[in-house]
Coordinates of C-alpha atoms and ligand atoms in Angstrom, one line a residue:
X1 CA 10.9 138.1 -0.7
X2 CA 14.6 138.3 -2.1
X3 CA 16.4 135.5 -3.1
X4 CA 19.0 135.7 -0.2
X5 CA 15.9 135.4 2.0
X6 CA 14.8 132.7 0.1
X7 CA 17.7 130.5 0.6
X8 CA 18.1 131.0 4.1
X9 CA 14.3 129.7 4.0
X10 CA 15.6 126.8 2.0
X11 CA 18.4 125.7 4.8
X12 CA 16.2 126.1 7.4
X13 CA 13.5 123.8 6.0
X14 CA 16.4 121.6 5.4
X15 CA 17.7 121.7 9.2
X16 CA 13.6 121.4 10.2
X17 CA 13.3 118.1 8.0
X18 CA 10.6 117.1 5.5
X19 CA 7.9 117.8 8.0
X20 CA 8.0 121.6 8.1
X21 CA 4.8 123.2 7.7
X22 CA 4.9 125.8 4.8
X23 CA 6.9 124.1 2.5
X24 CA 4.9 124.8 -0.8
X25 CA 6.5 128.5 0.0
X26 CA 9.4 127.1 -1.2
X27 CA 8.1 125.2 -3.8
X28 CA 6.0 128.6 -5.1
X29 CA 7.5 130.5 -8.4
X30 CA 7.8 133.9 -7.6
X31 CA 4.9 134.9 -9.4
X32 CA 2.9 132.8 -7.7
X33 CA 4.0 134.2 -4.3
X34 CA 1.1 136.1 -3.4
X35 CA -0.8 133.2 -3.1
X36 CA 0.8 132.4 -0.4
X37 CA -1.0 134.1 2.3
X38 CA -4.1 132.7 0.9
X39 CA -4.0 129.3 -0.8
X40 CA -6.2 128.2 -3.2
X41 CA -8.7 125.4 -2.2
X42 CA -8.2 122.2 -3.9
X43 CA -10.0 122.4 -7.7
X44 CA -13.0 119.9 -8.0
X45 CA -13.2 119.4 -11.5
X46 CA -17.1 119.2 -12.6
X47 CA -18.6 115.7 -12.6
X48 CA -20.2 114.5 -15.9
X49 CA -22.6 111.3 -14.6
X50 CA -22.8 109.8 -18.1
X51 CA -26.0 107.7 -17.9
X52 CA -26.4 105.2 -20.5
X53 CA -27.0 106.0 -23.9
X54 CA -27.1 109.6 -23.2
X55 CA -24.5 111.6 -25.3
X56 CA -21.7 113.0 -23.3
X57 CA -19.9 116.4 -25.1
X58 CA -16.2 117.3 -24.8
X59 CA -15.2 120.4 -26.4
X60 CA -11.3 120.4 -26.7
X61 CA -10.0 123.6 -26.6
X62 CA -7.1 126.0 -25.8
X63 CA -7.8 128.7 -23.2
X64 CA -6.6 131.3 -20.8
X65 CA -6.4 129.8 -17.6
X66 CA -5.2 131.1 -13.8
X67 CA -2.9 128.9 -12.5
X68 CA -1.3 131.1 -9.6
X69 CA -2.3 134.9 -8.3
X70 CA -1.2 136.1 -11.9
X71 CA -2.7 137.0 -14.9
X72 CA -4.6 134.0 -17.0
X73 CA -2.0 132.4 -19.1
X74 CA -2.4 130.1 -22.4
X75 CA -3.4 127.2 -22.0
X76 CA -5.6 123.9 -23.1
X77 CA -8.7 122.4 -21.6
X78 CA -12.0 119.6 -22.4
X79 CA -14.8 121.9 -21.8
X80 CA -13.0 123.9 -19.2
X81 CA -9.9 126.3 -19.3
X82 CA -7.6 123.8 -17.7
X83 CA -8.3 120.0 -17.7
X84 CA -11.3 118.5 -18.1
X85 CA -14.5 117.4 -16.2
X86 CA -14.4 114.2 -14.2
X87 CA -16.5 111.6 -16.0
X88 CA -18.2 108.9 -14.3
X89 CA -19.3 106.0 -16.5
X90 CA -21.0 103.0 -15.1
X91 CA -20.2 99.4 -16.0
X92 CA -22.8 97.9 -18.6
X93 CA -23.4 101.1 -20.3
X94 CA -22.6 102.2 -23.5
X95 CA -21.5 106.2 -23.5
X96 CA -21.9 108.2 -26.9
X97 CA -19.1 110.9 -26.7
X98 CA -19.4 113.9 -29.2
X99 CA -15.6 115.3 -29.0
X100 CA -15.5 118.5 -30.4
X101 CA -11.9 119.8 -32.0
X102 CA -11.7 123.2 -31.2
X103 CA -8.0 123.2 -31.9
X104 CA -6.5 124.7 -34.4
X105 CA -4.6 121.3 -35.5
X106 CA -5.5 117.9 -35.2
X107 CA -5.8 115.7 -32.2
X108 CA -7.2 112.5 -30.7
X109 CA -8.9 111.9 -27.4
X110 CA -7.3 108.7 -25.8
X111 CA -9.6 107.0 -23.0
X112 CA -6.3 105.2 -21.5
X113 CA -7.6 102.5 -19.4
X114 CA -10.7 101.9 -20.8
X115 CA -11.2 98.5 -22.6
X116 CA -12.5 99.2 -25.9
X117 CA -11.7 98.0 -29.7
X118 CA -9.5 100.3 -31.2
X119 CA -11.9 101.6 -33.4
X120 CA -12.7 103.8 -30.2
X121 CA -10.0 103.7 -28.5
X122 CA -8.5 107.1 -29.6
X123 CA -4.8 106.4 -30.0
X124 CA -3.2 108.6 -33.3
X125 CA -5.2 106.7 -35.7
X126 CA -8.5 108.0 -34.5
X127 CA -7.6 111.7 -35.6
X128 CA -10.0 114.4 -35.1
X129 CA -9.6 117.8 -37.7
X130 CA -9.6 121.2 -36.9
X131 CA -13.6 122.1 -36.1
X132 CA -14.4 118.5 -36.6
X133 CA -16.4 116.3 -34.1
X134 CA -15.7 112.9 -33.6
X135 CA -18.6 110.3 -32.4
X136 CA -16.9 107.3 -30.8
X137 CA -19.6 105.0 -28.8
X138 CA -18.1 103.3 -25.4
X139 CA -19.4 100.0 -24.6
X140 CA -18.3 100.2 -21.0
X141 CA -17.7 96.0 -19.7
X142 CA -14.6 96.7 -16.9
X143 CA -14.7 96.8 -13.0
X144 CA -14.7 99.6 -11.4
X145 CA -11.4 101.7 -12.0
X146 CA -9.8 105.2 -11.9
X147 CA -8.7 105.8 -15.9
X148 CA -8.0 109.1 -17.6
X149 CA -8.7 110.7 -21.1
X150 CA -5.9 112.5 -22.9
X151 CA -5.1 113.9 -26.4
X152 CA -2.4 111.6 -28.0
X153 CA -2.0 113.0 -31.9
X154 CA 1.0 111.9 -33.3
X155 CA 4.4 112.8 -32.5
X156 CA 2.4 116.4 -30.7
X157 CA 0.9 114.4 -27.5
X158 CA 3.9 115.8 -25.4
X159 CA 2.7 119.6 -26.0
X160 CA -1.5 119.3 -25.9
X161 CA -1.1 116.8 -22.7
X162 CA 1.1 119.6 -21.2
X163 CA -1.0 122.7 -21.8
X164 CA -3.7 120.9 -20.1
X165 CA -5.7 118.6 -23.1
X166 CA -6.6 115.5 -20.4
X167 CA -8.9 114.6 -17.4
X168 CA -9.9 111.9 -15.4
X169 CA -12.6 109.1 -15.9
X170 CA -14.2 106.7 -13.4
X171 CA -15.3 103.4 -14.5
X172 CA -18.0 102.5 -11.4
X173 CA -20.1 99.5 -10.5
X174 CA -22.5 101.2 -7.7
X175 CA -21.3 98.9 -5.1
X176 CA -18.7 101.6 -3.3
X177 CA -20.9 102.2 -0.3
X178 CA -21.6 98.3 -0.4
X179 CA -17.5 98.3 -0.4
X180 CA -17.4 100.3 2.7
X181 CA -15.5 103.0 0.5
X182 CA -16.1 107.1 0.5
X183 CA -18.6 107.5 -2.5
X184 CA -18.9 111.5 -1.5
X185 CA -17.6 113.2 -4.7
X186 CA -15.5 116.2 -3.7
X187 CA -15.9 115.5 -0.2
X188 CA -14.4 112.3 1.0
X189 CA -14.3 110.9 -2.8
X190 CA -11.6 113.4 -4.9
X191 CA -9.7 113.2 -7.8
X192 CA -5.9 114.2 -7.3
X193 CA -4.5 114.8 -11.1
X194 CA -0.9 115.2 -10.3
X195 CA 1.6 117.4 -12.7
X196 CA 4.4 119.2 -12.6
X197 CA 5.4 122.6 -14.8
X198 CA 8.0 125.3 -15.5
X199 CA 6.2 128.7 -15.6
X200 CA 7.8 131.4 -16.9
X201 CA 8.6 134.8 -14.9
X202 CA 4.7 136.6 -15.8
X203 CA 3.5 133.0 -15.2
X204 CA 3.3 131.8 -18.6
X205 CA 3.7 128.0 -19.0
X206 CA 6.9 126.9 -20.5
X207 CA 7.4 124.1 -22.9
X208 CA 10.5 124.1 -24.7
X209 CA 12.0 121.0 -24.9
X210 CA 16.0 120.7 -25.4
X211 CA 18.1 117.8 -26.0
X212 CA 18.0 116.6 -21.9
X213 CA 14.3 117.4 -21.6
X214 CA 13.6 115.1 -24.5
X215 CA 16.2 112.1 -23.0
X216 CA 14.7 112.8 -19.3
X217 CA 11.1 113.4 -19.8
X218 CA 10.3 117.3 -20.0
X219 CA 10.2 117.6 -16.1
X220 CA 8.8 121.3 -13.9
X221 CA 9.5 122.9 -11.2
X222 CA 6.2 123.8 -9.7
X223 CA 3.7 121.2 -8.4
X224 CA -0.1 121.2 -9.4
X225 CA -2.7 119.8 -8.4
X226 CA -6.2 119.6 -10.5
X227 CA -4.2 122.5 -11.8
X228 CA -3.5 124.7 -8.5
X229 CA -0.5 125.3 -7.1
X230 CA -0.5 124.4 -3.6
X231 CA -3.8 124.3 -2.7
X232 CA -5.6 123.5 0.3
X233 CA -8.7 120.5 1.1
X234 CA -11.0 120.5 3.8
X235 CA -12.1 117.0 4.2
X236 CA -13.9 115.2 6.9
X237 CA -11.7 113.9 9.7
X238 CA -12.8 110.3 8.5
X239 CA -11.3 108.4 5.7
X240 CA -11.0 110.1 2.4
X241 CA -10.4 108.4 -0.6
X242 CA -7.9 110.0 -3.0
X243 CA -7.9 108.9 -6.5
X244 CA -4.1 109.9 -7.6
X245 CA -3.6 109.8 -11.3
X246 CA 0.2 111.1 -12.3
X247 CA -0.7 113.0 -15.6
X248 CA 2.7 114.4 -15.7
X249 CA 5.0 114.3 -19.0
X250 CA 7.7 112.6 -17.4
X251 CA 8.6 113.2 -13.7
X252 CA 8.0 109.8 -11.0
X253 CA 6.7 111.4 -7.7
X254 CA 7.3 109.3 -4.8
X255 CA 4.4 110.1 -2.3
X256 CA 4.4 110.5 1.5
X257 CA 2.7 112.8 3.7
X258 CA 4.7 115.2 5.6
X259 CA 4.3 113.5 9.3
X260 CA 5.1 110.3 7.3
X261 CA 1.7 108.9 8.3
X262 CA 0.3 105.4 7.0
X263 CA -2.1 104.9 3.9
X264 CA -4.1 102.2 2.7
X265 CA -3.6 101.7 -1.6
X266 CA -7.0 100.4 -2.7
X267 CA -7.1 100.5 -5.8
X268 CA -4.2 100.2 -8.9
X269 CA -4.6 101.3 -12.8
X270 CA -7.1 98.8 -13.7
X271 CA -8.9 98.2 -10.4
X272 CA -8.9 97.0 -7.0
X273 CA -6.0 95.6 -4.9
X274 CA -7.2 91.8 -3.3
X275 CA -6.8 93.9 -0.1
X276 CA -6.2 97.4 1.1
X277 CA -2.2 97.7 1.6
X278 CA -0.6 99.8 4.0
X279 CA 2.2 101.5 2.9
X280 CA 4.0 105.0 4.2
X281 CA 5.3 106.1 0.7
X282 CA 4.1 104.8 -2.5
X283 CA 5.6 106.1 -6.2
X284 CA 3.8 106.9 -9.3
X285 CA 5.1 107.0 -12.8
X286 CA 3.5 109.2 -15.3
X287 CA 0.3 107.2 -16.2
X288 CA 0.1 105.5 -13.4
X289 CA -3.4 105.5 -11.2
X290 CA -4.0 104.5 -7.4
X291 CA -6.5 105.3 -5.0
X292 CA -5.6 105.2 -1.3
X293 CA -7.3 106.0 1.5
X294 CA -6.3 108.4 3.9
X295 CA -7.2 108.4 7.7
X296 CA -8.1 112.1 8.8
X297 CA -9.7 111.4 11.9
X298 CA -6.7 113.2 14.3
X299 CA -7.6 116.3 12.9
X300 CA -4.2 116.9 12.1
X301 CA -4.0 119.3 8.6
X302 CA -1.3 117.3 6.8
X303 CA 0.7 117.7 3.4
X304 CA 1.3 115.4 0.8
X305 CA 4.2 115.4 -0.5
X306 CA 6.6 114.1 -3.4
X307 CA 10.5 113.5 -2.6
X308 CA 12.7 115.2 -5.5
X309 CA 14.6 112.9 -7.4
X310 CA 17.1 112.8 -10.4
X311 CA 16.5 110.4 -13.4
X312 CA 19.6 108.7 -14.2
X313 CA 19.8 108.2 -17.7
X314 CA 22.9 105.6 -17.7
X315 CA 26.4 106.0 -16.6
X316 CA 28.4 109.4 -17.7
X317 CA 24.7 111.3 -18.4
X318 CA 23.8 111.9 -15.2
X319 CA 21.5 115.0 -14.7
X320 CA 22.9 117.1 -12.0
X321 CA 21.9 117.1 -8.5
X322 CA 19.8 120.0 -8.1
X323 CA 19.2 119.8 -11.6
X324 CA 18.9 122.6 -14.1
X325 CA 15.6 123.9 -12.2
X326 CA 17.3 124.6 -9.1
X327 CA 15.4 122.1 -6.9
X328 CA 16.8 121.9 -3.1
X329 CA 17.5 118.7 -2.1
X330 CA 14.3 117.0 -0.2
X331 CA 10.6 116.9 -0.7
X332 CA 8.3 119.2 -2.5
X333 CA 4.8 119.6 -1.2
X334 CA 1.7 118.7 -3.5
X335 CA -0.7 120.5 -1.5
X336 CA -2.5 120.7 2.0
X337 CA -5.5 118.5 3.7
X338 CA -7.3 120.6 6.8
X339 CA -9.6 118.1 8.6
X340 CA -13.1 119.8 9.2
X341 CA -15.3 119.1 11.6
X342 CA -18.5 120.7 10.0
X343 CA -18.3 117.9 7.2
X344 CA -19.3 114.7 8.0
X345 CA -16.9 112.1 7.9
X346 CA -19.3 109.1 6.8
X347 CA -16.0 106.0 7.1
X348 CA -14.7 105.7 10.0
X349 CA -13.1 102.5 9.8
X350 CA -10.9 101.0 6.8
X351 CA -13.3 98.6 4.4
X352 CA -12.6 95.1 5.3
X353 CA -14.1 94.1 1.6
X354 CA -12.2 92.0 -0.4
X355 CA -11.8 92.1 -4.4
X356 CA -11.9 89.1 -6.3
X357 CA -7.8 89.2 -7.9
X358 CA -6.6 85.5 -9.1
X359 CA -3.3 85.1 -8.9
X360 CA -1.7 85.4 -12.9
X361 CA -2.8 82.4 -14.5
X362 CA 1.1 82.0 -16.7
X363 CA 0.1 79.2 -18.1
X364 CA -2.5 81.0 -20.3
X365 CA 0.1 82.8 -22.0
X366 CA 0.2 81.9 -26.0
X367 CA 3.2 83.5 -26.9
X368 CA 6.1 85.4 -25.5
X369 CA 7.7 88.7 -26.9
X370 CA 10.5 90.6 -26.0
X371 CA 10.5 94.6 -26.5
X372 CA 13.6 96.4 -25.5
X373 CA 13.1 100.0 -25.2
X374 CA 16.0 102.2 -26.4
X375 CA 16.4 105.7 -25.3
X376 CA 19.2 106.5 -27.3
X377 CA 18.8 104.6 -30.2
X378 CA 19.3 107.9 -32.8
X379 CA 22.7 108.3 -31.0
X380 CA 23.6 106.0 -33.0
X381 CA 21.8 106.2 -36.3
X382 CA 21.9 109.9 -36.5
X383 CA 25.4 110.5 -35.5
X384 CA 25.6 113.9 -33.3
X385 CA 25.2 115.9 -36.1
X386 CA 23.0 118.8 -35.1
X387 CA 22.9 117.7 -31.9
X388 CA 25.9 119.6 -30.6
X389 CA 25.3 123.3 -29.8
X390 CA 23.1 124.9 -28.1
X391 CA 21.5 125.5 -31.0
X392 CA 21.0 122.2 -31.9
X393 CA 19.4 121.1 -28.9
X394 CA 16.8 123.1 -29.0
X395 CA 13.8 121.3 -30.8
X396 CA 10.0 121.5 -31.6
X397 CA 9.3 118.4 -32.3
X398 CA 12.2 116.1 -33.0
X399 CA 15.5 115.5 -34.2
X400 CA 14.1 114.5 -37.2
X401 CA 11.2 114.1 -39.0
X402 CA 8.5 111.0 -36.8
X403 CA 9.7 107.7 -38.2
X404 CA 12.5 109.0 -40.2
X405 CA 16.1 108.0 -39.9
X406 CA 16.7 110.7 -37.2
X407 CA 14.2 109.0 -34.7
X408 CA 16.3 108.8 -31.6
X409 CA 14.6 106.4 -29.9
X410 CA 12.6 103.5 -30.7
X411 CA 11.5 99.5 -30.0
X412 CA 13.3 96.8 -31.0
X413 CA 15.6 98.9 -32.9
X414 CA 12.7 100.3 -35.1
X415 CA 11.3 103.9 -34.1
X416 CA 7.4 104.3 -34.5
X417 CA 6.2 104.6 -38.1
X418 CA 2.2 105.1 -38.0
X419 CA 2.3 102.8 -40.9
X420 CA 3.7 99.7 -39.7
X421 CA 1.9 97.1 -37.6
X422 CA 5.2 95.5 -35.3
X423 CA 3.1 92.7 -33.5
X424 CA -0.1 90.9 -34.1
X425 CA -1.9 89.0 -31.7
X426 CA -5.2 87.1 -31.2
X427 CA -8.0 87.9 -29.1
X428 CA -9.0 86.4 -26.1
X429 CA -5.5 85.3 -25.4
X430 CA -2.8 86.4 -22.9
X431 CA 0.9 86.5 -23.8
X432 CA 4.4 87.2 -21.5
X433 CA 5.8 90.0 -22.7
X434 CA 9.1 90.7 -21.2
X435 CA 10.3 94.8 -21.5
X436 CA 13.9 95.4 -21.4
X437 CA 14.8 99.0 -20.7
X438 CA 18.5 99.3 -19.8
X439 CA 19.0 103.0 -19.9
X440 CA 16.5 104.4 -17.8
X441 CA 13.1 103.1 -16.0
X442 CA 10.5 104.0 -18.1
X443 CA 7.0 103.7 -17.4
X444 CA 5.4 101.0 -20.5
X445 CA 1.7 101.7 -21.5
X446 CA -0.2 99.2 -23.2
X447 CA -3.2 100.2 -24.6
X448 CA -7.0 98.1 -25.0
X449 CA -5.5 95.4 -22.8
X450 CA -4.6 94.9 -19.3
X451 CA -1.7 93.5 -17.8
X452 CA -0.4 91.4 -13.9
X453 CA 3.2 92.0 -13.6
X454 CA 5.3 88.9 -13.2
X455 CA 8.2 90.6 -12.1
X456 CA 9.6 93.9 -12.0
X457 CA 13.9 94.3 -11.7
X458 CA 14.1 90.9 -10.9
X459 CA 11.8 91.0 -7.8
X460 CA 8.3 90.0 -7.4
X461 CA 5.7 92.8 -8.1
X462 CA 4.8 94.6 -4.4
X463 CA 1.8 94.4 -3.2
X464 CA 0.4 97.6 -4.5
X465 CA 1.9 96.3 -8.2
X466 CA -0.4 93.3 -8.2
X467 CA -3.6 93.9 -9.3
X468 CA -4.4 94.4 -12.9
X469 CA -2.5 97.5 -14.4
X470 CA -1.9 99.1 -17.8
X471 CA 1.6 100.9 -17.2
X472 CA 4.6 99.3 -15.2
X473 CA 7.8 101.3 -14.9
X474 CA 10.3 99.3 -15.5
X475 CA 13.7 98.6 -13.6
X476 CA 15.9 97.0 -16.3
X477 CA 13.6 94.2 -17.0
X478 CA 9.9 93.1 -16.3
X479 CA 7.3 90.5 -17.6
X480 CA 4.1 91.1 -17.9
X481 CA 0.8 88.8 -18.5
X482 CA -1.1 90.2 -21.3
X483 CA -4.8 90.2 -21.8
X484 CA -6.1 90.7 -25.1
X485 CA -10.0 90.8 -24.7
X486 CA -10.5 93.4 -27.5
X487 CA -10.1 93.6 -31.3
X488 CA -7.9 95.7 -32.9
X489 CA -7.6 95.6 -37.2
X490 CA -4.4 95.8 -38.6
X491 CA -5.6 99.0 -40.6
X492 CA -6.5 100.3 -36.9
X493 CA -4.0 98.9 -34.5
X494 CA -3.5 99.3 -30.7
X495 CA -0.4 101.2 -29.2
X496 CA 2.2 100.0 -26.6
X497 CA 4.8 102.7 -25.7
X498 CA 6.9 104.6 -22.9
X499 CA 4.4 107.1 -21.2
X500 CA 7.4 109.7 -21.1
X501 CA 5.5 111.5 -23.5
X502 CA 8.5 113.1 -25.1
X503 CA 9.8 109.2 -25.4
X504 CA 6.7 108.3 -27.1
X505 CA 6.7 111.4 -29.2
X506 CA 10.0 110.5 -30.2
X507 CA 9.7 107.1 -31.5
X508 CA 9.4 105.1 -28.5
X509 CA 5.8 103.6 -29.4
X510 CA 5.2 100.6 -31.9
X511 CA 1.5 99.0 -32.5
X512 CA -0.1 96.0 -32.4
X513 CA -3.0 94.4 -34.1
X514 CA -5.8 91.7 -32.2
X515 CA -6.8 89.7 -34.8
Ligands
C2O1 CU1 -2.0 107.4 -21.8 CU2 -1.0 105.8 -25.4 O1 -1.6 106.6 -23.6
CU2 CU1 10.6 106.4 -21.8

């Protein structure tokens, strides 16, 4: 298809609205064209049922893997050549992981959600050599939650998350079906890991940061799903349960489905909602977890969809509209969902069950802390030196070496420094911490603790916001009710940081203790 024809596509989709059919085409890289006529089906990742005490083996690794009709590109996948298995861990148990570095640098394995002491928690201190194998034991005591595994080495998490070093993790309880909730896995039950990536023109994938990427987030052009591009699900014409976990670097997606239907968000980062809440778009920030429910039953094959947006990144540094990746004004689709009839769709009604969520007890809070993210700080420390051609914006890992002077970002004024301990708390207490992030919304990760948010841009928390989380994307300025339920040394301290993983890369991290 040439270009020319390609455009006139474009304005025609544009005329047609968000709902035309066949909008992945548009979306599609050229390489990846031929995959057109037949799309991929949806990738279910293999289930690992980790029963207790029984060791559970993750071999991380970089691979070849096919992401389109081309040839098999480099890549990085946990026992797998793109992503990693789905593991299912079930409260009460206690999981012996054997991680297996078969990198040929060092790297962690970060279980982000799961409430663990930092011994095991897998943030940059928990470093894993070349050939090495590291042995952490999980003592799984959480409700039931969607979480996700990732590598997090420091100052390199940016590049192994990208190539593909992360998958997804289900803390469960066994009472789903007692719930009323799809319990199928890979049939009404799936995990959605959402990404976006630049491929280059024979389909390799492209990570390159310049001077913008860093300062946005290192954002694609091509949507995936479990790693496909554009692929298709048959699911019951029931309700299916879609467990959405943004595992992007750095790009927001704001969700709808192409005929703008209704959904019912179950489920947040750290468990479920009170109630299910109907919305008709819902955004997720890199990090970020929900699982909705989705009512097939019309029959109706349906996309989902993301609407394109620009960061902002403060006044006189805005990116272009249309951006430097060409995107046309609009929505992007994800991927397809083709109701079946031949598979059984076992709910037919939304769950009426209620979870247990007490409102934010504030008065718990100990302490309060503010943390004021800076974006930009090294504008200032650095100077522009180096920073000024197009030479100079090109960079592997930094502007300067991780918690040197040329850190452009940082906390509190101070960029990360593996070395330093910036907050210590106590255990079993709860604190307000308050973000500040005038620049640019980023999305703030807390690790070994979960959070309510208090407010959020000087509103109330939605619905969908309310339940316990462990990343809020912050608009300006929002407070957050802290739980810390799990011990964390000084010698081994917990993380809190943007989950722009080029911010946190860059100094926009700092660590805490839980004494
Ligand atoms: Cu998703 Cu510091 O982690
Ligand atoms: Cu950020």
């Amino acid at each position: 298809m040439s270009d020319e024809r390609l455009l006139t596509r474009r304005q025609v989709l544009r005329l047609s609205g968000v709902a035309a059919a066949g909008l992945a085409l548009s979306s599609l890289p050229r390489w990846g064209r031929g995959a057109v006529s037949s799309a991929p089906s949806l990738p279910i990742p293999t289930l690992i049922e980790a029963r207790n005490d029984e060791p559970v083996n993750l071999a991380m690794q970089y691979t070849r893997h096919r992401f389109g009709a081309g040839a098999a590109v480099a890549a990085g996948g946990i026992s797998s050549s793109y992503l990693g298995p789905v593991v299912r861990v079930r409260s009460g148990d206690t999981i012996p992981f054997r991680v297996e570095n078969h990198l040929a640098e060092e790297t962690t394995l970060h279980w982000h959600g799961m409430l663990v002491p930092s011994q095991v928690d897998g943030g940059p201190h928990n470093t894993i050599e070349p050939g090495a194998v590291w042995t952490p034991e999980l003592a799984v005591k959480q409700a039931p939650a969607t979480n996700w595994y990732h590598s997090h080495p420091h100052g390199r998490t940016a590049r192994q998350v990208y190539l593909g070093l992360a998958g997804m993790m289900i803390v469960a309880d066994g009472a789903d079906r007692d719930r009323g909730l799809p319990v199928t896995y890979g049939v009404d039950d799936l995990p959605i890991v959402l990404q976006d990536k630049r491929f280059g023109r024979n389909g390799e994938l492209i990570y390159q940061p310049n001077m913008m990427d860093v300062m946005h987030g290192f954002q694609g052009n091509t949507l995936l799903v479990n790693g496909a591009i554009g692929p298709v699900a048959n699911v019951p014409a029931g309700f299916v349960r879609l467990r959405l976990l943004n595992a992007a670097n750095a790009r927001n997606f704001d969700l709808r489905f192409s005929d703008q239907r209704p959904f019912f968000v179950v489920a947040g980062d750290s468990g479920f909602l009170a109630e299910p809440v109907e919305v008709r778009s819902l955004v997720i920030a890199p990090a970020e977890r929900y699982e909705i429910l989705v009512n097939f039953s019309d029959g109706q094959p349906v996309e989902l969809l993301t609407m394109l947006q620009t960061h902002g990144i403060g006044p006189g540094m805005m990116m272009q509209r249309g951006g430097p990746f060409g995107f046309a004004s609009g929505a992007q689709a994800f991927m397809r969902f083709k109701p079946d009839s031949n598979l059984k769709a076992t709910i037919t009604r939304l769950p009426q069950a209620r979870a247990q969520v007490a409102p934010p007890d504030i008065k718990s809070a100990v302490a309060q802390r503010t943390f004021v993210l800076e974006s930009m700080m090294g504008m200032h420390m650095a100077g522009m030196g180096g920073m000024g051609g197009p030479r100079g914006m090109m960079m592997g890992r930094g502007f300067g070496r991780s918690g040197g002077p040329g850190q452009m970002m940082g906390i509190n004024g101070r960029a990360f420094a593996m070395d330093r301990v910036d907050v210590t708390v106590n255990q079993k207490t709860a604190e307000i911490w308050e973000i500040v992030s005038p620049m640019m919304p980023h999305p703030f990760h807390v690790h070994g603790a979960s959070f309510r948010i208090l407010s959020n841009g000087g509103r109330m928390p939605s619905a969908e916001q309310s339940g316990w989380k462990d990343v809020v994307l912050v608009e300006q300025r929002a407070a957050i009710l802290v739980r810390f339920d799990h011990a964390a040394p000084p010698k081994m301290p917990f993380m809190f940081h943007c989950h722009i993983l080029e911010h946190e890369d860059h100094g926009l991290m700092g660590q805490f203790a839980v004494v």
